[in-house]
PDB file of C-alpha atoms in Angstrom:
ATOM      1  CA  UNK X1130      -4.807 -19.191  25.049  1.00  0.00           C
ATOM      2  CA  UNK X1131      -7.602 -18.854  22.610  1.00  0.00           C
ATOM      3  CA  UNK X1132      -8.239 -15.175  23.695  1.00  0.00           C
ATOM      4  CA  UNK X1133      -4.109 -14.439  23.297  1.00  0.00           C
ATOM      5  CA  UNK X1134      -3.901 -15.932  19.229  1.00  0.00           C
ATOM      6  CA  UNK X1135      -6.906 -14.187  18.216  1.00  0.00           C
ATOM      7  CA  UNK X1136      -5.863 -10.592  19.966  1.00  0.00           C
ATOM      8  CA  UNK X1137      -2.246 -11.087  17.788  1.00  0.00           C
ATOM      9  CA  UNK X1138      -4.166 -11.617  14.825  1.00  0.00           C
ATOM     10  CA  UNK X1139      -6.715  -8.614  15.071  1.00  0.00           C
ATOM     11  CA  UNK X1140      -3.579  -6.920  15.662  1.00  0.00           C
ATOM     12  CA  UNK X1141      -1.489  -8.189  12.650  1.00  0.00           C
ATOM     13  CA  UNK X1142      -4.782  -7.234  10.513  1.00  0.00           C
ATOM     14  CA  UNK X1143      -5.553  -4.124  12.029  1.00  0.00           C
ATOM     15  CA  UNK X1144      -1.981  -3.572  11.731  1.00  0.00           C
ATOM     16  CA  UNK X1145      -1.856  -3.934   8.021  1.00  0.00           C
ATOM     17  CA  UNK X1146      -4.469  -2.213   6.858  1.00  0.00           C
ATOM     18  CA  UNK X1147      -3.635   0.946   8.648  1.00  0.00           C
ATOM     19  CA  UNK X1148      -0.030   1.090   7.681  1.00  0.00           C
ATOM     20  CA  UNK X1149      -1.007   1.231   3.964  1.00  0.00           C
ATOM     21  CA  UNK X1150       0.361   4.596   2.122  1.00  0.00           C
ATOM     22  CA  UNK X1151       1.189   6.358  -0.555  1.00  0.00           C
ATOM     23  CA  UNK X1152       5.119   8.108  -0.430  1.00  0.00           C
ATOM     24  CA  UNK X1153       5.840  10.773  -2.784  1.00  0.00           C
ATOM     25  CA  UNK X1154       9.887  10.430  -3.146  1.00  0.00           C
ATOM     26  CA  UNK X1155      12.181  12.541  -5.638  1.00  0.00           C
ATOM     27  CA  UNK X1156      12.007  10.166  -8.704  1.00  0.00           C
ATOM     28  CA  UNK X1157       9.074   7.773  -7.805  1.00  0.00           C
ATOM     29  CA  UNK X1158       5.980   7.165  -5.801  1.00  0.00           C
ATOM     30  CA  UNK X1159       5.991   4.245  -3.586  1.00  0.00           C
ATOM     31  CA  UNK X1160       2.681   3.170  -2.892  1.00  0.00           C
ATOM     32  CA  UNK X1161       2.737   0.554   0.514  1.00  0.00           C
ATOM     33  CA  UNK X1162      -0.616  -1.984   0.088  1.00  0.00           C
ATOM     34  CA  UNK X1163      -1.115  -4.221   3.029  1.00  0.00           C
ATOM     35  CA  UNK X1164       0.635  -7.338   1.310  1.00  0.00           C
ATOM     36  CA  UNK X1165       2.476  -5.201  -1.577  1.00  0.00           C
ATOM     37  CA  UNK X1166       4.334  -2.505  -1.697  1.00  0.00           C
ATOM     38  CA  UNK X1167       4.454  -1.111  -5.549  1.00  0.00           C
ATOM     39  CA  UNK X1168       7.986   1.526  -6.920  1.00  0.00           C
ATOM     40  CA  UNK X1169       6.679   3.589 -10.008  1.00  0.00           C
ATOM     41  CA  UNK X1170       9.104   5.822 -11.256  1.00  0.00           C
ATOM     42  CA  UNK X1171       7.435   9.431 -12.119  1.00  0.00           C
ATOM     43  CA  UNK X1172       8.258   8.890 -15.886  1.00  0.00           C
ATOM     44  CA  UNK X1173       6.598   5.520 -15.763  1.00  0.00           C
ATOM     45  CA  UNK X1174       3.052   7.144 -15.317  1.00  0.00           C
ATOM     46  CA  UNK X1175       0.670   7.831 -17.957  1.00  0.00           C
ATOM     47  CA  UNK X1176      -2.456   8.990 -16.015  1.00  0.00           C
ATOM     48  CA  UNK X1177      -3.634   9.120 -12.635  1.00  0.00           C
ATOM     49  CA  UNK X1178      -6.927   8.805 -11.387  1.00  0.00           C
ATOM     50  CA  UNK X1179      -8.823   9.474  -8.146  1.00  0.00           C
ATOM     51  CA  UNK X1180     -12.201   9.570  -6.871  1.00  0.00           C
ATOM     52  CA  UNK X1181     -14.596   7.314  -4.799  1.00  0.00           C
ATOM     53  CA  UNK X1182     -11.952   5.809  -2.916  1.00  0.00           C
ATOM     54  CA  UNK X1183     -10.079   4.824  -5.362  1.00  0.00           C
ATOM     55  CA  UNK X1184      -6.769   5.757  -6.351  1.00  0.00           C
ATOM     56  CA  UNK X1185      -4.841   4.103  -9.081  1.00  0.00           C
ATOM     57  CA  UNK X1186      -1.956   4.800 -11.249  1.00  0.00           C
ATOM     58  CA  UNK X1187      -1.662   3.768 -15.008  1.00  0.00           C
ATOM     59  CA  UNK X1188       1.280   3.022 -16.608  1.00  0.00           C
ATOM     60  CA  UNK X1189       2.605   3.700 -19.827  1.00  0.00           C
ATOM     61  CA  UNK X1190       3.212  -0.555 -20.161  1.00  0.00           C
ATOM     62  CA  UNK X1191      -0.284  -0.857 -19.583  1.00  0.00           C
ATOM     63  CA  UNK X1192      -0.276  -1.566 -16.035  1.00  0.00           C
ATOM     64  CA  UNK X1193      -2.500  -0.376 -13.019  1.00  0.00           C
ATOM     65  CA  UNK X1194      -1.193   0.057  -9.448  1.00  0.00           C
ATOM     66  CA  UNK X1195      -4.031   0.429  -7.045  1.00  0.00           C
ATOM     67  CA  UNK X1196      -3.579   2.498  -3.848  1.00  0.00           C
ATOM     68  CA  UNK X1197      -5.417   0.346  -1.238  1.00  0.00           C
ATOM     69  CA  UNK X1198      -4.971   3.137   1.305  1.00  0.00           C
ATOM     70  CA  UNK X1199      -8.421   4.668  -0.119  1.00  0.00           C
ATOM     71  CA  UNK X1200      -9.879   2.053  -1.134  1.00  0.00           C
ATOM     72  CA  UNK X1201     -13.490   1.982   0.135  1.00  0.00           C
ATOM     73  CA  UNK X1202     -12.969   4.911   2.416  1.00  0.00           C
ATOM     74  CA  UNK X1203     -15.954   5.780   3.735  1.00  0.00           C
ATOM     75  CA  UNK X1204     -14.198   9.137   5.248  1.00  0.00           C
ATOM     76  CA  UNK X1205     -13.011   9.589   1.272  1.00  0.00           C
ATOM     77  CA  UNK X1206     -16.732   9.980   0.610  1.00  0.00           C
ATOM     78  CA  UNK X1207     -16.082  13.296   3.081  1.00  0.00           C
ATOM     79  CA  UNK X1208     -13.285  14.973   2.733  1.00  0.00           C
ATOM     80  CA  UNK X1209     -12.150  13.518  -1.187  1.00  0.00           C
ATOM     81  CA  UNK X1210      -8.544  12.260   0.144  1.00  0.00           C
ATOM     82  CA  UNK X1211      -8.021  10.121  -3.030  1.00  0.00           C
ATOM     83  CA  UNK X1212      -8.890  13.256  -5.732  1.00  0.00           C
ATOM     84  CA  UNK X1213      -6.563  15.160  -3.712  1.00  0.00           C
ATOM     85  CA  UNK X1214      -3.550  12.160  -3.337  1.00  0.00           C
ATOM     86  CA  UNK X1215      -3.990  11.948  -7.425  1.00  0.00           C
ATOM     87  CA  UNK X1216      -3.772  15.989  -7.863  1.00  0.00           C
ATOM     88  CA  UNK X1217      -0.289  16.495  -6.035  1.00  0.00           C
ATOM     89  CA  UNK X1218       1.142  13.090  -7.600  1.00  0.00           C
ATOM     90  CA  UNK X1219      -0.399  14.625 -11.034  1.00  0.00           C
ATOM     91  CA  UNK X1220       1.681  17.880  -9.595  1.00  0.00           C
ATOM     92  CA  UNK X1221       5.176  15.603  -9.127  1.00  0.00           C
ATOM     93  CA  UNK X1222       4.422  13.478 -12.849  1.00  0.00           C
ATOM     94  CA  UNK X1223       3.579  16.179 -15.284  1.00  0.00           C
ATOM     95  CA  UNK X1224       7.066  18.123 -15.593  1.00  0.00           C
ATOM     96  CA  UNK X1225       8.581  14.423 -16.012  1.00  0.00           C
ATOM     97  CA  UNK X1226       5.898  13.537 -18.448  1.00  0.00           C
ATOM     98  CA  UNK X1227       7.565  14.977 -21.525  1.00  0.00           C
ATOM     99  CA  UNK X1228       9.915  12.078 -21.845  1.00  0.00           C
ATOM    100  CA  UNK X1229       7.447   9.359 -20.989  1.00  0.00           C
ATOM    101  CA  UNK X1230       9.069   6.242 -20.550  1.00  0.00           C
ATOM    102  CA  UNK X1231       8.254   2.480 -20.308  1.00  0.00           C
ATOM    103  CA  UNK X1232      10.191   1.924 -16.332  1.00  0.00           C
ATOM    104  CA  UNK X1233       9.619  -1.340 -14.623  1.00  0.00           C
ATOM    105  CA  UNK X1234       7.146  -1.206 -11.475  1.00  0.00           C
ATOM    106  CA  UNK X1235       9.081  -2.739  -8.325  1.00  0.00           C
ATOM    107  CA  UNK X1236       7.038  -5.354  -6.543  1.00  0.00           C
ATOM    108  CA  UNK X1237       7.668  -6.478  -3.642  1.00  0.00           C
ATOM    109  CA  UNK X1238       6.445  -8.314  -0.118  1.00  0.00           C
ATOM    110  CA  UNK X1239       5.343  -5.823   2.125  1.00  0.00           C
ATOM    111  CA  UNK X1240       7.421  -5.833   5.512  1.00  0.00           C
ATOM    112  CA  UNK X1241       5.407  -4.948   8.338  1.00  0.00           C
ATOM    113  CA  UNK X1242       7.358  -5.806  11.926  1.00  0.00           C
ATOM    114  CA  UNK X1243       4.752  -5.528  14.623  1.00  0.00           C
ATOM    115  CA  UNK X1244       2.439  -7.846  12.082  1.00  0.00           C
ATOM    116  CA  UNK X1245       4.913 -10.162  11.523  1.00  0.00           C
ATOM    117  CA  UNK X1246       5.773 -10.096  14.789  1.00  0.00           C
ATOM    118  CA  UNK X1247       2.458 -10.855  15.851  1.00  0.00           C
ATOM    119  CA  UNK X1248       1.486 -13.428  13.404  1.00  0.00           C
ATOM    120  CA  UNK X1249       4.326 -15.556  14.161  1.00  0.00           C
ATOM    121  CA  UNK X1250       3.460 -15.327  17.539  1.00  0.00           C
ATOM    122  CA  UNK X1251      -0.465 -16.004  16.502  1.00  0.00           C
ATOM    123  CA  UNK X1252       1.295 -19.178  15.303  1.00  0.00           C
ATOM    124  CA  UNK X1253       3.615 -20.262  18.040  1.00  0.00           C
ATOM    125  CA  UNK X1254       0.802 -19.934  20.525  1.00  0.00           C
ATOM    126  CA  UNK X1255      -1.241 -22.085  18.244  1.00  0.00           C
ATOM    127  CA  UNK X1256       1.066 -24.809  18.282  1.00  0.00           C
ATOM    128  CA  UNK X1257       1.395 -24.864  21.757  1.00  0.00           C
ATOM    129  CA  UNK X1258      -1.818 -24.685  22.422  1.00  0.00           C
ATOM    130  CA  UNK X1259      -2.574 -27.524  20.248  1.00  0.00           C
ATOM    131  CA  UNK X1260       0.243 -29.610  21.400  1.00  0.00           C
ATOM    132  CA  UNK X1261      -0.879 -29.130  24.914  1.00  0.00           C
ATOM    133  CA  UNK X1262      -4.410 -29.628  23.728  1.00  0.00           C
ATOM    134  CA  UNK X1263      -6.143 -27.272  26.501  1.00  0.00           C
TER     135      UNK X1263
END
């Protein structure tokens, strides 16, 4: 039993981590963290920057969204996915730069269904193990 709840959680983290992205829509960029997922509408931005696995927009209220789909990649290091993420969102912001406005971020709890799925399992298996205390 052991064995079965740590399996479902290596696969509710593995899960999470690789499932984090960055979505280029009409109007906004969505970027999908493991626990977060972050709206930022186009005219929200003020800068974006990318390099050494990092990629992280700044808005014009001052905040920073973080891209945790680069962050610490050592294939980044490579091939320079985060300088070229922050070039075509750079592309999809600049023409809706010229009226720069102060948009609220959405924030909100990350759904990921096979994670969930498996943590709650995780969970019920660890109750029944420890209620049948083998």
């Amino acid at each position: 039993m052991t064995g079965v709840i740590v399996i479902l959680c290596v696969i509710a983290f593995c899960r999470r981590i690789t499932c984090a992205r960055v979505v280029l829509r009409e109007s906004v960029v969505t970027i999908v963290n493991p626990l977060m997922t972050y709206t930022v509408p186009y005219a929200a931005i003020a800068q974006v920057r990318g390099g050494g696995g990092t990629l992280s927009l700044l808005t014009y209220a001052g905040e920073e969204v973080l891209g945790m789909g680069y962050a610490g990649s050592v294939i980044d290091g490579f091939v320079r996915s985060a300088d070229r993420a922050a070039q075509r969102i750079e592309e999809r912001v600049k023409p809706k730069r010229r009226k720069p406005q102060e948009a609220p971020v959405v924030k909100k709890i990350t759904v990921s269904w096979i994670a969930d799925f498996c943590t709650v399992c995780a969970a019920v298996c660890l109750i029944v193990h420890w209620f049948a205390g083998t």
